[in-house]
XYZ file of C-alpha atoms in Angstrom:
680
model
C 188.092 6.926 -109.636
C 184.899 6.866 -111.465
C 181.355 7.565 -110.301
C 178.375 5.207 -110.718
C 176.243 6.044 -113.678
C 172.661 7.233 -112.889
C 169.924 4.640 -113.699
C 168.493 7.137 -116.416
C 169.690 10.321 -118.088
C 167.405 12.857 -119.633
C 168.528 12.999 -123.370
C 167.405 16.564 -123.542
C 170.259 17.531 -121.174
C 172.632 15.898 -123.502
C 171.030 17.543 -126.598
C 171.526 20.950 -124.995
C 175.316 20.482 -124.679
C 175.643 18.855 -128.114
C 173.632 21.623 -129.794
C 175.962 24.137 -128.376
C 176.409 27.880 -129.460
C 173.976 27.516 -132.392
C 171.342 25.510 -130.677
C 168.682 28.009 -131.685
C 169.404 27.189 -135.491
C 169.176 23.409 -134.696
C 165.903 23.789 -132.874
C 164.353 25.965 -135.524
C 165.314 23.316 -138.204
C 163.818 20.442 -136.119
C 160.577 22.415 -135.594
C 160.079 23.825 -139.171
C 161.779 21.643 -141.749
C 159.131 19.093 -142.402
C 158.185 18.520 -146.102
C 157.774 15.195 -148.000
C 160.419 16.513 -150.568
C 163.108 16.465 -147.891
C 163.853 12.977 -148.022
C 165.225 10.712 -150.906
C 162.401 8.652 -152.408
C 162.916 4.924 -152.719
C 163.383 3.978 -156.382
C 163.495 7.523 -157.816
C 165.695 8.059 -160.883
C 168.263 10.634 -161.541
C 165.908 13.061 -163.308
C 163.317 12.747 -160.592
C 165.918 13.227 -157.762
C 167.319 16.323 -159.489
C 163.709 17.842 -159.898
C 162.895 17.137 -156.344
C 166.073 18.586 -154.934
C 165.834 21.770 -156.984
C 162.227 22.168 -155.985
C 163.099 21.742 -152.375
C 166.132 24.216 -152.624
C 163.755 26.726 -153.937
C 161.487 26.233 -150.769
C 164.388 26.307 -148.510
C 165.411 29.688 -150.106
C 162.143 31.203 -149.332
C 162.501 30.171 -145.815
C 165.662 31.986 -145.329
C 167.359 29.198 -143.330
C 170.461 28.782 -145.565
C 171.381 32.344 -145.954
C 172.326 33.218 -142.271
C 176.003 33.834 -143.261
C 175.391 36.558 -145.726
C 175.642 40.301 -144.888
C 172.629 42.042 -143.045
C 172.410 44.602 -145.658
C 171.326 42.016 -148.204
C 168.849 40.133 -146.128
C 171.231 37.752 -144.273
C 172.251 37.816 -140.606
C 175.988 38.074 -140.812
C 176.155 34.681 -138.965
C 178.846 32.424 -140.414
C 178.492 29.802 -137.614
C 174.742 29.701 -138.045
C 175.178 29.267 -141.842
C 177.388 26.152 -141.289
C 174.966 24.779 -138.603
C 172.003 25.044 -140.885
C 173.803 23.062 -143.592
C 174.615 20.418 -141.081
C 170.908 20.149 -140.256
C 169.988 19.773 -143.901
C 172.207 16.837 -143.996
C 169.948 14.852 -141.711
C 167.243 15.027 -144.398
C 168.819 14.493 -147.786
C 172.535 14.819 -148.524
C 171.811 15.839 -152.255
C 169.905 18.763 -150.774
C 172.742 19.566 -148.407
C 175.269 19.535 -151.296
C 172.830 21.532 -153.543
C 172.545 24.156 -150.659
C 176.298 24.093 -150.042
C 177.126 24.793 -153.689
C 174.568 27.621 -154.046
C 174.913 29.437 -150.870
C 178.240 28.089 -149.417
C 180.514 27.847 -152.458
C 179.018 29.998 -155.165
C 177.399 32.714 -152.858
C 180.317 32.402 -150.458
C 182.988 33.021 -153.142
C 181.095 36.143 -154.338
C 180.791 37.426 -150.761
C 184.409 36.506 -149.787
C 186.431 37.339 -153.092
C 184.202 39.937 -154.514
C 183.756 43.655 -153.597
C 180.755 45.856 -152.908
C 179.648 46.096 -156.483
C 179.527 42.416 -156.890
C 177.508 42.085 -153.732
C 175.209 44.723 -154.654
C 174.555 43.242 -158.164
C 174.323 39.416 -157.119
C 173.943 38.534 -153.575
C 170.118 39.153 -153.363
C 169.548 37.013 -156.381
C 171.956 34.313 -155.123
C 170.294 34.113 -151.800
C 166.656 34.037 -153.222
C 167.845 31.135 -155.669
C 166.764 33.410 -158.576
C 170.363 33.063 -159.806
C 171.548 29.498 -159.494
C 175.243 29.214 -159.712
C 178.279 26.902 -159.712
C 181.740 26.898 -158.126
C 183.992 26.032 -160.935
C 187.393 25.294 -159.412
C 188.240 21.543 -159.963
C 189.842 20.576 -163.255
C 190.144 17.061 -164.677
C 193.923 17.277 -164.493
C 194.363 19.249 -161.326
C 191.864 18.307 -158.640
C 193.945 18.669 -155.445
C 196.607 21.083 -156.794
C 194.534 24.119 -157.309
C 197.620 26.361 -157.687
C 198.490 24.652 -160.987
C 195.027 25.095 -162.617
C 195.494 25.353 -166.515
C 192.447 27.420 -167.478
C 193.587 30.980 -168.369
C 191.811 34.306 -168.306
C 193.850 36.806 -170.309
C 193.311 40.591 -170.139
C 192.994 42.666 -173.431
C 193.357 46.520 -172.588
C 191.984 47.169 -176.169
C 188.561 45.727 -175.360
C 188.960 45.960 -171.625
C 187.804 42.359 -171.344
C 189.188 39.072 -170.301
C 189.532 36.017 -172.723
C 188.609 32.902 -170.660
C 189.908 29.704 -172.263
C 190.222 26.015 -171.641
C 193.540 25.129 -173.348
C 193.133 21.443 -173.423
C 190.931 18.557 -172.155
C 192.858 18.211 -168.872
C 191.857 21.819 -168.039
C 188.056 21.100 -168.335
C 186.246 22.078 -165.144
C 184.756 18.790 -163.806
C 182.397 17.530 -161.067
C 180.810 20.932 -160.896
C 177.621 20.980 -158.744
C 174.630 22.816 -160.433
C 176.414 22.811 -163.829
C 174.564 19.988 -165.536
C 171.076 21.388 -165.091
C 170.425 24.471 -163.039
C 173.411 26.781 -163.110
C 173.210 30.036 -164.890
C 176.430 31.598 -163.663
C 179.709 30.191 -162.459
C 182.572 31.442 -160.203
C 185.357 30.292 -162.456
C 188.963 29.880 -161.130
C 191.798 30.441 -163.646
C 195.261 31.839 -164.061
C 195.089 35.586 -164.496
C 197.325 36.950 -167.363
C 197.788 40.604 -168.161
C 200.597 42.391 -169.982
C 202.203 39.112 -170.809
C 202.542 38.136 -167.190
C 200.819 35.595 -164.976
C 199.560 36.567 -161.383
C 198.320 33.242 -160.214
C 194.976 31.924 -159.690
C 191.925 34.360 -159.502
C 188.178 34.037 -159.694
C 185.606 35.579 -162.272
C 182.005 35.577 -162.418
C 181.009 34.047 -165.654
C 177.520 33.491 -167.209
C 177.200 29.936 -168.541
C 173.400 29.938 -169.534
C 171.043 32.434 -171.015
C 167.557 33.081 -169.616
C 166.159 30.171 -171.747
C 168.662 27.778 -170.128
C 170.874 27.434 -173.211
C 174.693 27.476 -173.042
C 176.063 31.110 -173.806
C 178.454 31.258 -176.793
C 181.705 29.625 -176.112
C 180.603 27.718 -173.151
C 180.188 23.912 -173.533
C 178.351 22.132 -170.741
C 178.356 18.417 -170.126
C 176.723 16.027 -167.611
C 179.015 13.942 -165.411
C 176.448 11.180 -165.657
C 175.253 8.582 -163.027
C 177.212 8.464 -159.798
C 177.197 6.121 -156.884
C 175.100 8.485 -154.921
C 173.959 12.067 -154.501
C 171.412 11.500 -157.519
C 169.965 14.861 -156.871
C 173.030 16.856 -157.501
C 173.525 17.830 -161.056
C 177.250 17.519 -161.502
C 178.650 18.688 -164.832
C 181.560 19.715 -166.940
C 182.393 23.181 -168.310
C 184.842 24.238 -171.041
C 185.413 27.632 -172.314
C 186.418 28.537 -175.809
C 187.782 31.993 -175.720
C 184.698 33.376 -173.758
C 184.689 37.168 -173.403
C 184.357 38.231 -169.735
C 184.060 42.007 -168.751
C 186.795 43.454 -166.582
C 184.477 44.114 -163.732
C 183.389 40.431 -163.398
C 186.900 39.700 -161.949
C 186.232 39.094 -158.166
C 188.918 41.542 -157.135
C 189.095 41.837 -153.362
C 192.625 40.572 -153.346
C 193.857 41.460 -156.809
C 192.546 43.881 -159.403
C 193.339 44.880 -163.050
C 193.157 48.473 -164.186
C 191.735 49.519 -167.653
C 195.357 49.630 -169.051
C 196.054 46.068 -167.783
C 198.049 47.080 -164.656
C 197.753 44.458 -161.923
C 197.694 45.517 -158.317
C 197.215 43.564 -155.078
C 197.308 44.226 -151.343
C 199.322 40.999 -150.958
C 202.400 41.100 -153.165
C 203.615 37.516 -152.644
C 201.715 35.326 -155.218
C 201.615 32.164 -152.947
C 200.595 34.035 -149.940
C 197.852 35.700 -151.935
C 196.634 32.427 -153.304
C 196.324 30.825 -149.861
C 194.729 33.926 -148.377
C 192.067 33.663 -151.049
C 191.389 30.152 -150.517
C 191.390 30.586 -146.701
C 188.361 32.812 -146.964
C 186.484 29.843 -148.515
C 187.106 27.405 -145.578
C 183.405 27.495 -144.689
C 182.762 24.799 -147.317
C 185.303 22.356 -145.867
C 183.961 22.917 -142.296
C 180.323 22.225 -143.635
C 181.383 18.909 -145.218
C 182.953 17.663 -141.945
C 179.866 18.561 -139.973
C 177.473 17.111 -142.564
C 179.402 13.856 -142.619
C 178.855 13.754 -138.882
C 175.054 14.350 -139.276
C 174.969 11.229 -141.585
C 176.839 9.273 -139.113
C 174.475 10.208 -136.332
C 171.552 9.128 -138.443
C 172.975 5.834 -139.289
C 173.816 5.145 -135.731
C 170.375 6.144 -134.481
C 168.971 3.611 -136.956
C 171.297 0.762 -135.991
C 171.072 1.373 -132.224
C 167.137 1.326 -132.382
C 167.199 -1.737 -134.561
C 169.565 -3.552 -132.161
C 167.185 -2.647 -129.241
C 164.267 -4.477 -130.888
C 165.785 -7.138 -133.045
C 166.405 -10.578 -131.201
C 168.541 -13.483 -132.381
C 169.448 -16.810 -130.711
C 168.274 -17.972 -127.244
C 170.158 -18.158 -123.994
C 169.765 -21.488 -122.085
C 166.756 -21.422 -120.052
C 165.545 -18.273 -121.496
C 162.086 -18.231 -123.348
C 162.935 -15.194 -125.493
C 165.900 -14.528 -127.862
C 168.582 -12.182 -127.008
C 168.548 -8.566 -128.086
C 171.402 -7.653 -130.464
C 172.553 -4.783 -128.351
C 173.125 -7.218 -125.385
C 175.836 -8.943 -127.393
C 179.320 -7.678 -126.568
C 180.471 -8.023 -130.176
C 177.526 -5.760 -131.106
C 178.489 -3.387 -128.507
C 181.904 -3.445 -129.609
C 180.737 -2.255 -133.106
C 178.221 0.436 -132.187
C 179.451 1.925 -128.872
C 182.981 3.036 -129.838
C 181.675 4.538 -132.937
C 178.970 6.274 -130.837
C 181.647 7.597 -128.426
C 183.780 8.908 -131.444
C 180.609 10.572 -133.028
C 180.070 12.428 -129.736
C 183.863 13.381 -129.714
C 183.646 14.795 -133.239
C 180.419 16.645 -132.445
C 182.308 18.583 -129.761
C 185.301 19.086 -131.948
C 183.035 20.463 -134.673
C 181.284 22.740 -132.286
C 184.630 24.272 -131.356
C 185.734 24.576 -134.995
C 182.545 26.293 -136.171
C 182.912 28.697 -133.231
C 186.631 29.490 -134.204
C 185.611 29.940 -137.828
C 182.801 32.379 -136.870
C 185.013 34.386 -134.648
C 188.203 34.438 -136.927
C 186.187 35.388 -140.122
C 183.848 37.640 -138.391
C 186.437 40.060 -137.004
C 187.999 43.128 -138.637
C 190.898 42.511 -140.827
C 192.693 39.109 -141.293
C 194.563 37.470 -138.459
C 196.908 35.383 -140.589
C 198.049 33.174 -137.742
C 194.530 32.434 -136.632
C 193.376 31.926 -140.192
C 196.180 29.406 -140.789
C 195.259 27.539 -137.638
C 191.581 27.505 -138.668
C 192.465 26.043 -142.135
C 194.685 23.286 -140.568
C 191.992 22.455 -137.931
C 189.274 22.411 -140.749
C 191.446 20.252 -142.939
C 192.058 17.669 -140.222
C 188.560 17.395 -138.856
C 187.106 17.091 -142.305
C 189.356 14.138 -143.097
C 188.637 12.515 -139.561
C 184.851 13.077 -139.809
C 184.368 11.817 -143.371
C 186.523 8.717 -142.867
C 184.646 8.102 -139.604
C 181.424 8.279 -141.499
C 182.566 5.899 -144.216
C 183.429 3.418 -141.647
C 180.588 3.866 -139.169
C 177.790 3.827 -141.888
C 179.136 0.562 -143.362
C 179.342 -0.893 -139.807
C 175.684 0.230 -139.141
C 174.671 -1.413 -142.373
C 176.111 -4.689 -141.399
C 174.741 -4.274 -137.827
C 171.276 -4.282 -139.409
C 171.869 -7.443 -141.513
C 170.096 -7.884 -144.685
C 167.497 -5.195 -143.700
C 170.350 -2.567 -143.817
C 170.821 -3.421 -147.468
C 167.371 -2.302 -148.459
C 167.045 1.352 -149.722
C 163.808 1.758 -147.746
C 165.952 1.631 -144.550
C 167.982 4.591 -145.527
C 171.419 3.229 -144.771
C 172.198 2.402 -148.388
C 171.511 6.051 -149.309
C 173.732 7.356 -146.515
C 176.560 4.975 -147.585
C 176.413 6.007 -151.261
C 175.861 9.657 -150.665
C 178.727 10.067 -148.047
C 181.323 7.944 -149.968
C 182.504 11.017 -152.111
C 182.965 13.171 -148.882
C 186.375 11.758 -148.448
C 187.565 13.138 -151.758
C 185.655 16.415 -152.206
C 186.285 19.704 -150.612
C 189.826 18.403 -150.495
C 191.155 14.905 -150.758
C 191.723 13.506 -147.309
C 195.222 12.379 -147.818
C 196.101 15.789 -149.214
C 194.285 17.450 -146.260
C 196.426 15.510 -143.749
C 199.501 16.723 -145.501
C 198.135 20.239 -144.861
C 197.784 19.523 -141.210
C 201.383 17.978 -141.077
C 202.774 21.093 -142.591
C 201.238 23.153 -139.830
C 202.841 20.875 -137.236
C 206.346 21.292 -138.553
C 208.057 24.249 -137.009
C 209.433 26.935 -139.406
C 207.382 26.042 -142.388
C 205.355 29.288 -142.683
C 208.290 31.383 -143.888
C 209.535 28.876 -146.357
C 206.606 27.804 -148.579
C 203.054 27.870 -149.403
C 202.323 25.103 -151.767
C 203.179 21.438 -151.699
C 206.136 22.081 -153.920
C 207.731 23.522 -150.741
C 208.051 20.149 -149.323
C 210.957 19.712 -151.605
C 212.893 22.853 -150.536
C 216.023 21.861 -148.541
C 216.071 25.175 -146.917
C 212.603 24.641 -145.436
C 213.556 21.220 -144.093
C 216.894 22.513 -142.507
C 215.022 25.348 -140.846
C 213.085 22.930 -138.676
C 215.485 22.878 -135.720
C 213.435 24.412 -132.845
C 211.850 22.191 -130.160
C 208.388 21.211 -130.943
C 205.671 22.539 -128.646
C 202.163 21.246 -128.744
C 199.522 23.940 -128.671
C 196.559 22.731 -126.565
C 193.123 23.771 -128.001
C 189.851 23.862 -125.814
C 189.845 24.256 -122.049
C 193.480 24.802 -121.959
C 193.828 25.508 -118.267
C 191.889 22.329 -117.318
C 193.691 20.172 -119.698
C 197.020 21.353 -118.433
C 196.143 20.616 -114.796
C 194.974 17.156 -115.671
C 198.076 16.388 -117.550
C 200.512 17.934 -115.095
C 198.824 15.875 -112.205
C 199.783 12.618 -113.771
C 202.688 11.110 -111.643
C 206.057 9.981 -113.018
C 205.052 6.340 -112.623
C 202.401 6.397 -115.382
C 202.060 2.541 -115.354
C 200.429 2.850 -111.945
C 197.968 5.467 -113.046
C 194.302 4.152 -113.380
C 193.366 3.863 -117.018
C 190.283 5.953 -116.401
C 192.286 8.867 -115.184
C 191.687 11.610 -117.650
C 195.008 13.227 -117.340
C 196.756 9.962 -118.265
C 194.465 9.584 -121.206
C 195.392 13.126 -122.471
C 198.993 12.504 -121.816
C 199.014 9.412 -123.751
C 197.815 11.137 -126.882
C 199.984 14.133 -126.389
C 203.070 11.994 -125.912
C 202.310 9.911 -129.073
C 201.924 13.218 -130.985
C 205.017 14.880 -129.706
C 207.176 11.589 -130.293
C 205.908 11.264 -133.835
C 206.581 14.857 -134.623
C 210.002 14.899 -133.169
C 210.768 11.840 -135.098
C 209.476 13.280 -138.367
C 211.631 16.454 -137.924
C 214.832 14.333 -137.130
C 214.243 12.222 -140.276
C 213.656 15.333 -142.470
C 216.833 17.030 -141.113
C 218.836 13.927 -141.928
C 217.394 13.979 -145.378
C 218.277 17.606 -145.786
C 221.898 16.937 -144.751
C 222.005 14.145 -147.305
C 220.552 16.367 -150.029
C 223.270 18.826 -149.349
C 226.073 16.331 -149.602
C 228.195 16.716 -152.752
C 229.194 13.088 -152.553
C 225.877 11.432 -152.736
C 223.163 14.171 -153.375
C 219.585 13.332 -152.742
C 216.831 14.860 -154.688
C 214.859 17.381 -152.400
C 211.581 15.709 -153.420
C 212.799 12.287 -152.079
C 213.539 13.974 -148.658
C 209.999 14.521 -148.004
C 208.618 11.544 -149.926
C 210.732 9.100 -147.901
C 209.065 10.211 -144.647
C 205.604 10.944 -146.042
C 203.960 8.055 -144.184
C 205.486 9.376 -141.047
C 204.264 12.861 -141.271
C 200.744 11.650 -142.182
C 200.716 9.496 -139.080
C 201.786 12.505 -136.976
C 198.815 14.510 -138.404
C 196.474 11.737 -137.501
C 197.821 11.615 -133.939
C 197.382 15.444 -133.733
C 193.640 15.244 -134.769
C 193.001 12.413 -132.143
C 194.517 14.546 -129.512
C 192.519 17.729 -130.371
C 189.358 15.829 -130.570
C 189.873 14.320 -127.094
C 190.455 17.861 -125.708
C 187.318 19.112 -127.351
C 185.445 16.240 -125.590
C 186.854 17.257 -122.305
C 185.911 20.927 -122.987
C 182.278 19.767 -123.846
C 182.056 17.795 -120.573
C 183.220 20.940 -118.739
C 180.292 22.841 -120.234
C 177.742 20.405 -119.071
C 175.754 21.542 -116.093
C 173.385 18.569 -115.685
C 175.043 16.281 -113.193
C 173.642 12.956 -114.683
C 174.341 13.978 -118.298
C 177.904 14.927 -117.280
C 178.527 11.596 -115.584
C 177.413 9.731 -118.615
C 179.504 11.899 -120.908
C 182.495 11.316 -118.691
C 182.119 7.545 -119.317
C 181.538 7.942 -123.087
C 184.714 10.067 -123.188
C 186.572 7.289 -121.412
C 185.418 4.925 -124.085
C 186.607 7.243 -126.863
C 189.951 7.799 -125.265
C 190.694 4.170 -124.472
C 189.458 2.700 -127.759
C 191.560 5.363 -129.458
C 194.669 4.099 -127.575
C 193.549 0.505 -128.017
C 193.354 1.041 -131.875
C 196.997 2.031 -131.921
C 198.134 -0.335 -129.156
C 201.077 -1.609 -131.102
C 202.614 1.757 -131.171
C 202.191 2.378 -127.438
C 203.652 -1.056 -126.716
C 206.746 -0.627 -129.076
C 207.450 2.797 -127.559
C 207.046 1.691 -123.957
C 203.965 3.656 -123.217
C 202.118 0.441 -122.358
C 203.352 -2.723 -120.658
C 201.909 -5.981 -121.902
C 199.909 -6.501 -118.718
C 198.650 -2.934 -118.892
C 197.674 -3.552 -122.601
C 195.519 -6.455 -121.578
C 193.964 -4.374 -118.747
C 193.021 -1.775 -121.358
C 190.915 -4.246 -123.407
C 189.263 -5.489 -120.132
C 188.492 -1.857 -119.080
C 187.010 -1.139 -122.529
C 184.757 -4.141 -122.164
C 183.719 -2.971 -118.723
C 182.851 0.485 -120.110
C 180.763 -1.051 -122.855
C 178.665 -2.902 -120.149
C 178.319 0.411 -118.217
C 177.238 2.407 -121.113
C 174.932 -0.287 -122.735
C 171.888 0.630 -120.748
C 172.194 4.069 -122.182
C 172.583 3.347 -125.883
C 169.108 4.646 -126.804
C 169.582 7.679 -124.722
C 172.727 8.640 -126.414
C 171.060 8.509 -129.884
C 167.957 10.173 -128.549
C 170.117 13.063 -127.679
C 170.804 13.644 -131.411
C 167.212 14.769 -131.423
C 166.580 13.681 -135.016
C 162.809 14.082 -135.944
C 161.083 10.852 -136.849
C 160.052 12.186 -140.306
C 163.850 12.894 -141.141
C 164.819 9.210 -140.537
C 162.876 7.662 -143.275
C 163.703 4.034 -142.309
C 161.010 1.505 -142.446
C 163.159 -0.859 -140.341
C 162.420 1.212 -137.256
C 158.629 0.880 -137.542
C 158.579 -2.663 -139.022
C 160.760 -4.283 -136.476
C 159.123 -2.766 -133.489
C 155.746 -3.872 -134.733
C 157.009 -7.314 -135.407
C 158.720 -7.804 -131.975
C 155.470 -6.579 -130.364
C 153.519 -9.102 -132.186
C 155.941 -11.747 -131.284
C 156.003 -10.891 -127.661
C 152.230 -11.001 -127.597
C 152.312 -14.407 -129.228
C 155.046 -15.664 -127.023
C 153.312 -14.267 -123.924
C 150.109 -16.065 -124.789
C 151.978 -19.404 -125.526
C 153.821 -19.019 -122.174
C 150.701 -18.421 -120.194
C 149.048 -21.522 -121.700
C 152.096 -23.559 -120.758
C 152.019 -22.198 -117.219
C 148.418 -23.217 -116.913
C 149.351 -26.697 -118.026
C 152.237 -26.712 -115.530
C 154.867 -27.273 -118.213
C 156.743 -24.039 -118.095
C 159.321 -22.714 -115.676
C 159.274 -19.180 -114.325
C 162.241 -17.286 -115.933
C 163.005 -13.627 -114.973
C 163.562 -11.428 -117.979
C 166.091 -8.802 -117.445
C 164.946 -5.142 -117.625
C 165.041 -3.786 -121.111
C 164.160 -7.296 -122.737
């Protein structure tokens, strides 16, 4: 059973629940971040964009709004969740500024904070926070972007001089796509293979000066510019190579591994693979920020497209004297409303993720199980949110027709700037593999890197029954799912328990199937008659495990939505969110209807009813489209879309003209009285 939606919902009640735990950070940004330099300028070139973004980053540094995550003793607030939220808010303005800030205070500063020790913090954090020391995060190499464990740059210790020799051995080991490198960066956190006493100890990080006070490259460092990109014009991505650069011993960020003056290596984590993933796990904040920032860009695009559709009219209905609003067409609703529902769902999932990150990383010590779960969740949601941004921003561009193609209407900027989000801070396909590894029982004790997929012992170990761990609102979700009767085909499609169970069942079925296929492959690999390469065992089911990872993400996102509704105290806002959640759940099932039909979860008749129900939901939610984007609470001066002003002015002028013409016709007795529906 569903309740009737109220005639009107106060968007502020929706904003309150969307803003969540760090609502004070969001409100502060909306109230105080207002500067002409915050928005990309129509027609600006690369140099102009870089100068504007650097200038704005300096202003932001003075405000203190991007240093919340740093320790209190250095001027921060020790608020990791607030730090990520502030980056998300910057993404509403200019994504180049968001990336610039993310590199400086998230990646560069975050690495010094997370991987360094007190002497590094004391020497550098204040200057990093104030932007007096612009820096880079030099991890990615031309030949090894996703497989960080196989980086080729070396840093070899010499006990005679008590220094490291940092070297780029060949072109494929060049550090590439490094933000802040081409123009502003003076120091870099460089990731390389640590070598001492003739032995490698895996990837570690060093603080390395790359420019002197005059802005010239230091001896041995070659700096290049990556050149024009599709978007993010204000980010100075560059290339770094090192020709036997001398690095003092104390510039090793040695929280997890240190080198004594005589070259002796020690670490609190003996296993090299475990140590590597522990180090990278401390840097998960960047990945969380990218997913959240992609959602900010998506909200902005939807705000523009929904408002345009509320004023733009095309084609007349028989007997009507005005053309029809775009938002009144079912096909337009089919574009915008499912995307809007998914954006709400991802907002709640992101809120839960940021809270988990804040709690896990803010505690004493390292809870390895919680950290692994955090990394898997961050990887999956980053992939989901950035792919959603790419699809939705393109759809919004099309929904605005030719106007959406003009730079002055912001959508081309959003499209170009977010395109790279699907492959930076982790390629999305690789990230889904990380999620899949987390779902396959028994993997933790067998491997750490992707090479572990080829270990037959790992595959054979996956024999236990799979159990799905529920996320938010566990008790509520369990009650809803358990209440679904055995005859699921008789349960109403709007029953929340049935929706949750459908996504749970799909994930569990896919996971069970993947494990069965991997076990069969492991048995074949062990056969002396027809041996199979261990690599092929996984490679042959790679599409299956990635599908499993995607199903897992869909399920946890729906659970987060349910938890968000549970936190909503305003009755009218809650009723609207329930309907939007129905729309997210049913369009998710509808998108994979073939699977549900093939596996007996839907009958043909019920499948048809699913589409009819979605269409009914669209009609129900249609009157609240503007309210739903109003709830994003995006300040007008952050939107920077001429289309929102011009179309409203044009329609007002047309309405005045049409009204005058109609009045004259009525006076002549040649017009009929036609009632215009509310909202038109």
